[in-house]
Amino acid sequence: MSRVGRNPITVPEGVTVEINGSNVSVKGPKGKLENAFNENISIKQEAGQVIVERPNDTPQMRSLHGTTRALIANMITGVNQGFTKTLELIGVGYRVAAKGKGLTLALGYSHPIEILPIEGITFKLEGNTKINVEGIDRALVGQVAADIRAKRAPEPYKGKGVKYSDEVIRRKEGKKA
């Protein structure tokens, strides 16, 4: 059995889970998420817990078992607490400003970079060098944060660029003269 897949998911107070065959809908205080899963994986709700089971031990079913359970757990956590990724801008003149619901980044290019607002994502700024990307969909939060980081990924010689707050940049030594 999958170690992740066999663990039941506890549904907290204020969160409702509706299972319609392979479609799962989760509603909570922060919003609502829906997702369709493989119809071979059975999803049941019993006594305030969601249980995910697989029909057989083929490699495909084993991989889908743990993945399905993890995705449902992330949906429940997202509508209850939400997810956050924090980005830091490191470099002289690198800064961020709010523009409506979007962002304007100055990252050393000849032009400012505009980040358009995305449905389900909110940006919170701490000063002019920290960005908090918040939302209820874990995959969307991670993708938006990765897209912002890709605008100027941190380089290993001076450490300049956009990095995650918990990311460690391995520094390289420059050329010897």
PDB file of C-alpha atoms in Angstrom:
ATOM      1  CA  MET A   1       0.000   0.000   0.000  1.00  0.00           C
ATOM      2  CA  SER A   2       1.014   3.559  -0.582  1.00  0.00           C
ATOM      3  CA  ARG A   3       2.111   5.216   2.636  1.00  0.00           C
ATOM      4  CA  VAL A   4       0.540   8.498   1.555  1.00  0.00           C
ATOM      5  CA  GLY A   5      -2.520   6.989  -0.097  1.00  0.00           C
ATOM      6  CA  ARG A   6      -3.665   4.848   2.820  1.00  0.00           C
ATOM      7  CA  ASN A   7      -3.826   7.758   5.301  1.00  0.00           C
ATOM      8  CA  PRO A   8      -7.364   9.096   5.720  1.00  0.00           C
ATOM      9  CA  ILE A   9      -7.876  12.846   5.251  1.00  0.00           C
ATOM     10  CA  THR A  10      -9.558  14.562   8.197  1.00  0.00           C
ATOM     11  CA  VAL A  11     -12.123  17.158   7.149  1.00  0.00           C
ATOM     12  CA  PRO A  12     -11.955  20.183   9.521  1.00  0.00           C
ATOM     13  CA  GLU A  13     -14.921  22.163  10.864  1.00  0.00           C
ATOM     14  CA  GLY A  14     -16.459  24.540   8.329  1.00  0.00           C
ATOM     15  CA  VAL A  15     -15.278  22.555   5.297  1.00  0.00           C
ATOM     16  CA  THR A  16     -17.705  20.491   3.224  1.00  0.00           C
ATOM     17  CA  VAL A  17     -16.620  17.799   0.772  1.00  0.00           C
ATOM     18  CA  GLU A  18     -18.973  16.602  -1.969  1.00  0.00           C
ATOM     19  CA  ILE A  19     -18.017  13.463  -3.884  1.00  0.00           C
ATOM     20  CA  ASN A  20     -19.817  12.697  -7.142  1.00  0.00           C
ATOM     21  CA  GLY A  21     -18.158   9.627  -8.622  1.00  0.00           C
ATOM     22  CA  SER A  22     -14.657  10.776  -9.547  1.00  0.00           C
ATOM     23  CA  ASN A  23     -15.439  14.498  -9.146  1.00  0.00           C
ATOM     24  CA  VAL A  24     -14.595  16.087  -5.804  1.00  0.00           C
ATOM     25  CA  SER A  25     -15.850  19.509  -4.734  1.00  0.00           C
ATOM     26  CA  VAL A  26     -14.530  21.147  -1.561  1.00  0.00           C
ATOM     27  CA  LYS A  27     -16.088  24.281  -0.060  1.00  0.00           C
ATOM     28  CA  GLY A  28     -14.656  26.199   2.883  1.00  0.00           C
ATOM     29  CA  PRO A  29     -14.311  29.664   4.411  1.00  0.00           C
ATOM     30  CA  LYS A  30     -11.790  30.840   1.773  1.00  0.00           C
ATOM     31  CA  GLY A  31     -13.614  29.570  -1.321  1.00  0.00           C
ATOM     32  CA  LYS A  32     -14.492  26.538  -3.405  1.00  0.00           C
ATOM     33  CA  LEU A  33     -12.324  24.110  -5.406  1.00  0.00           C
ATOM     34  CA  GLU A  34     -13.366  21.344  -7.795  1.00  0.00           C
ATOM     35  CA  ASN A  35     -11.307  18.619  -9.425  1.00  0.00           C
ATOM     36  CA  ALA A  36     -11.918  15.461 -11.461  1.00  0.00           C
ATOM     37  CA  PHE A  37      -9.809  12.396 -10.706  1.00  0.00           C
ATOM     38  CA  ASN A  38      -9.269   9.024 -12.376  1.00  0.00           C
ATOM     39  CA  GLU A  39     -12.494   7.015 -12.221  1.00  0.00           C
ATOM     40  CA  ASN A  40     -10.611   3.824 -11.230  1.00  0.00           C
ATOM     41  CA  ILE A  41      -9.613   5.328  -7.868  1.00  0.00           C
ATOM     42  CA  SER A  42     -12.485   5.150  -5.362  1.00  0.00           C
ATOM     43  CA  ILE A  43     -13.040   8.156  -3.103  1.00  0.00           C
ATOM     44  CA  LYS A  44     -15.373   7.809  -0.102  1.00  0.00           C
ATOM     45  CA  GLN A  45     -16.375  10.016   2.796  1.00  0.00           C
ATOM     46  CA  GLU A  46     -16.940   8.336   6.162  1.00  0.00           C
ATOM     47  CA  ALA A  47     -17.327   9.928   9.618  1.00  0.00           C
ATOM     48  CA  GLY A  48     -15.641  13.247   8.837  1.00  0.00           C
ATOM     49  CA  GLN A  49     -12.817  11.647   6.861  1.00  0.00           C
ATOM     50  CA  VAL A  50     -12.111  11.169   3.169  1.00  0.00           C
ATOM     51  CA  ILE A  51     -10.691   7.760   2.232  1.00  0.00           C
ATOM     52  CA  VAL A  52      -8.955   7.039  -1.082  1.00  0.00           C
ATOM     53  CA  GLU A  53      -8.636   3.425  -2.266  1.00  0.00           C
ATOM     54  CA  ARG A  54      -7.211   1.761  -5.367  1.00  0.00           C
ATOM     55  CA  PRO A  55      -8.607  -1.300  -7.148  1.00  0.00           C
ATOM     56  CA  ASN A  56      -5.320  -3.189  -7.741  1.00  0.00           C
ATOM     57  CA  ASP A  57      -1.543  -2.984  -7.376  1.00  0.00           C
ATOM     58  CA  THR A  58      -0.529  -2.067 -10.921  1.00  0.00           C
ATOM     59  CA  PRO A  59       2.190   0.594 -11.067  1.00  0.00           C
ATOM     60  CA  GLN A  60      -0.210   3.137 -12.574  1.00  0.00           C
ATOM     61  CA  MET A  61      -2.810   2.638  -9.828  1.00  0.00           C
ATOM     62  CA  ARG A  62      -0.142   2.797  -7.118  1.00  0.00           C
ATOM     63  CA  SER A  63       1.110   6.133  -8.424  1.00  0.00           C
ATOM     64  CA  LEU A  64      -2.412   7.539  -8.814  1.00  0.00           C
ATOM     65  CA  HIS A  65      -3.382   6.430  -5.296  1.00  0.00           C
ATOM     66  CA  GLY A  66      -0.955   8.653  -3.392  1.00  0.00           C
ATOM     67  CA  THR A  67      -1.282  11.519  -5.872  1.00  0.00           C
ATOM     68  CA  THR A  68      -5.078  11.578  -5.611  1.00  0.00           C
ATOM     69  CA  ARG A  69      -4.953  11.572  -1.822  1.00  0.00           C
ATOM     70  CA  ALA A  70      -2.372  14.379  -1.755  1.00  0.00           C
ATOM     71  CA  LEU A  71      -4.386  16.531  -4.201  1.00  0.00           C
ATOM     72  CA  ILE A  72      -7.580  16.144  -2.152  1.00  0.00           C
ATOM     73  CA  ALA A  73      -5.685  16.983   1.057  1.00  0.00           C
ATOM     74  CA  ASN A  74      -4.282  20.115  -0.640  1.00  0.00           C
ATOM     75  CA  MET A  75      -7.784  21.136  -1.737  1.00  0.00           C
ATOM     76  CA  ILE A  76      -9.060  20.829   1.840  1.00  0.00           C
ATOM     77  CA  THR A  77      -6.091  22.747   3.276  1.00  0.00           C
ATOM     78  CA  GLY A  78      -6.451  25.434   0.601  1.00  0.00           C
ATOM     79  CA  VAL A  79     -10.111  26.261   1.248  1.00  0.00           C
ATOM     80  CA  ASN A  80      -9.508  26.184   5.006  1.00  0.00           C
ATOM     81  CA  GLN A  81      -6.134  28.003   5.419  1.00  0.00           C
ATOM     82  CA  GLY A  82      -4.835  28.910   1.958  1.00  0.00           C
ATOM     83  CA  PHE A  83      -1.290  28.751   0.626  1.00  0.00           C
ATOM     84  CA  THR A  84       1.458  31.397   0.498  1.00  0.00           C
ATOM     85  CA  LYS A  85       4.774  31.671  -1.339  1.00  0.00           C
ATOM     86  CA  THR A  86       7.136  34.505  -0.434  1.00  0.00           C
ATOM     87  CA  LEU A  87       9.562  35.970  -2.980  1.00  0.00           C
ATOM     88  CA  GLU A  88      12.441  38.378  -2.317  1.00  0.00           C
ATOM     89  CA  LEU A  89      14.062  40.788  -4.778  1.00  0.00           C
ATOM     90  CA  ILE A  90      17.812  41.084  -4.248  1.00  0.00           C
ATOM     91  CA  GLY A  91      19.840  43.632  -6.165  1.00  0.00           C
ATOM     92  CA  VAL A  92      20.467  47.364  -6.388  1.00  0.00           C
ATOM     93  CA  GLY A  93      17.409  49.036  -7.907  1.00  0.00           C
ATOM     94  CA  TYR A  94      15.309  45.864  -7.873  1.00  0.00           C
ATOM     95  CA  ARG A  95      11.870  46.721  -6.514  1.00  0.00           C
ATOM     96  CA  VAL A  96       8.189  45.908  -6.803  1.00  0.00           C
ATOM     97  CA  ALA A  97       5.127  48.157  -6.737  1.00  0.00           C
ATOM     98  CA  ALA A  98       1.420  47.370  -6.721  1.00  0.00           C
ATOM     99  CA  LYS A  99      -0.482  48.431  -9.826  1.00  0.00           C
ATOM    100  CA  GLY A 100      -4.176  47.816  -9.277  1.00  0.00           C
ATOM    101  CA  LYS A 101      -4.395  44.133  -8.398  1.00  0.00           C
ATOM    102  CA  GLY A 102      -1.249  43.338 -10.415  1.00  0.00           C
ATOM    103  CA  LEU A 103       2.434  44.129  -9.936  1.00  0.00           C
ATOM    104  CA  THR A 104       5.114  46.216 -11.618  1.00  0.00           C
ATOM    105  CA  LEU A 105       8.649  44.875 -11.244  1.00  0.00           C
ATOM    106  CA  ALA A 106      11.884  46.792 -11.816  1.00  0.00           C
ATOM    107  CA  LEU A 107      14.520  44.080 -12.309  1.00  0.00           C
ATOM    108  CA  GLY A 108      17.384  45.850 -14.030  1.00  0.00           C
ATOM    109  CA  TYR A 109      15.938  45.657 -17.524  1.00  0.00           C
ATOM    110  CA  SER A 110      15.367  48.729 -19.701  1.00  0.00           C
ATOM    111  CA  HIS A 111      11.608  48.462 -19.069  1.00  0.00           C
ATOM    112  CA  PRO A 112       9.369  47.613 -16.116  1.00  0.00           C
ATOM    113  CA  ILE A 113       7.780  44.152 -16.081  1.00  0.00           C
ATOM    114  CA  GLU A 114       4.008  43.988 -15.586  1.00  0.00           C
ATOM    115  CA  ILE A 115       2.427  41.018 -13.787  1.00  0.00           C
ATOM    116  CA  LEU A 116      -1.300  40.940 -14.550  1.00  0.00           C
ATOM    117  CA  PRO A 117      -3.809  40.003 -11.842  1.00  0.00           C
ATOM    118  CA  ILE A 118      -4.847  36.348 -11.904  1.00  0.00           C
ATOM    119  CA  GLU A 119      -8.190  35.085 -10.655  1.00  0.00           C
ATOM    120  CA  GLY A 120      -7.774  33.300  -7.326  1.00  0.00           C
ATOM    121  CA  ILE A 121      -4.371  34.884  -6.565  1.00  0.00           C
ATOM    122  CA  THR A 122      -3.670  37.923  -4.401  1.00  0.00           C
ATOM    123  CA  PHE A 123      -0.366  39.737  -4.056  1.00  0.00           C
ATOM    124  CA  LYS A 124       0.697  41.317  -0.761  1.00  0.00           C
ATOM    125  CA  LEU A 125       3.823  43.449  -0.615  1.00  0.00           C
ATOM    126  CA  GLU A 126       6.151  43.857   2.368  1.00  0.00           C
ATOM    127  CA  GLY A 127       8.167  46.963   1.648  1.00  0.00           C
ATOM    128  CA  ASN A 128       9.334  47.193  -1.949  1.00  0.00           C
ATOM    129  CA  THR A 129      11.411  43.996  -2.098  1.00  0.00           C
ATOM    130  CA  LYS A 130       9.114  41.230  -0.767  1.00  0.00           C
ATOM    131  CA  ILE A 131       6.100  39.682  -2.512  1.00  0.00           C
ATOM    132  CA  ASN A 132       3.627  37.280  -0.898  1.00  0.00           C
ATOM    133  CA  VAL A 133       1.671  35.246  -3.455  1.00  0.00           C
ATOM    134  CA  GLU A 134      -1.501  33.933  -1.777  1.00  0.00           C
ATOM    135  CA  GLY A 135      -4.372  31.735  -2.915  1.00  0.00           C
ATOM    136  CA  ILE A 136      -6.376  28.575  -2.246  1.00  0.00           C
ATOM    137  CA  ASP A 137      -5.047  26.469  -5.143  1.00  0.00           C
ATOM    138  CA  ARG A 138      -1.569  25.192  -4.239  1.00  0.00           C
ATOM    139  CA  ALA A 139      -0.549  24.455  -7.826  1.00  0.00           C
ATOM    140  CA  LEU A 140      -1.638  27.894  -9.050  1.00  0.00           C
ATOM    141  CA  VAL A 141       0.185  29.693  -6.206  1.00  0.00           C
ATOM    142  CA  GLY A 142       3.367  27.764  -6.970  1.00  0.00           C
ATOM    143  CA  GLN A 143       3.093  28.385 -10.717  1.00  0.00           C
ATOM    144  CA  VAL A 144       2.548  32.141 -10.338  1.00  0.00           C
ATOM    145  CA  ALA A 145       5.501  32.364  -7.927  1.00  0.00           C
ATOM    146  CA  ALA A 146       7.668  30.375 -10.360  1.00  0.00           C
ATOM    147  CA  ASP A 147       6.624  32.655 -13.254  1.00  0.00           C
ATOM    148  CA  ILE A 148       7.618  35.758 -11.254  1.00  0.00           C
ATOM    149  CA  ARG A 149      10.939  34.149 -10.249  1.00  0.00           C
ATOM    150  CA  ALA A 150      11.640  33.268 -13.901  1.00  0.00           C
ATOM    151  CA  LYS A 151      11.586  36.968 -14.853  1.00  0.00           C
ATOM    152  CA  ARG A 152      15.064  37.267 -13.250  1.00  0.00           C
ATOM    153  CA  ALA A 153      16.268  34.061 -11.613  1.00  0.00           C
ATOM    154  CA  PRO A 154      19.040  34.527  -9.019  1.00  0.00           C
ATOM    155  CA  GLU A 155      22.535  34.274 -10.451  1.00  0.00           C
ATOM    156  CA  PRO A 156      25.320  32.506  -8.530  1.00  0.00           C
ATOM    157  CA  TYR A 157      28.067  35.171  -8.683  1.00  0.00           C
ATOM    158  CA  LYS A 158      26.457  38.188  -7.006  1.00  0.00           C
ATOM    159  CA  GLY A 159      23.211  36.567  -5.858  1.00  0.00           C
ATOM    160  CA  LYS A 160      21.057  39.164  -7.642  1.00  0.00           C
ATOM    161  CA  GLY A 161      17.571  38.277  -8.817  1.00  0.00           C
ATOM    162  CA  VAL A 162      14.196  37.087  -7.570  1.00  0.00           C
ATOM    163  CA  LYS A 163      14.367  34.187  -5.120  1.00  0.00           C
ATOM    164  CA  TYR A 164      12.052  32.317  -2.801  1.00  0.00           C
ATOM    165  CA  SER A 165      12.423  33.444   0.819  1.00  0.00           C
ATOM    166  CA  ASP A 166      13.578  29.976   1.934  1.00  0.00           C
ATOM    167  CA  GLU A 167      15.819  29.375  -1.107  1.00  0.00           C
ATOM    168  CA  VAL A 168      19.568  29.188  -0.574  1.00  0.00           C
ATOM    169  CA  ILE A 169      21.678  30.447  -3.479  1.00  0.00           C
ATOM    170  CA  ARG A 170      24.975  28.610  -3.817  1.00  0.00           C
ATOM    171  CA  ARG A 171      27.511  31.308  -4.522  1.00  0.00           C
ATOM    172  CA  LYS A 172      30.398  30.796  -6.948  1.00  0.00           C
ATOM    173  CA  GLU A 173      33.771  32.383  -6.822  1.00  0.00           C
ATOM    174  CA  GLY A 174      34.547  34.796  -9.660  1.00  0.00           C
ATOM    175  CA  LYS A 175      37.526  34.768 -11.995  1.00  0.00           C
ATOM    176  CA  LYS A 176      40.981  35.074 -10.490  1.00  0.00           C
ATOM    177  CA  ALA A 177      43.039  37.874 -11.975  1.00  0.00           C
TER     178      ALA A 177
END
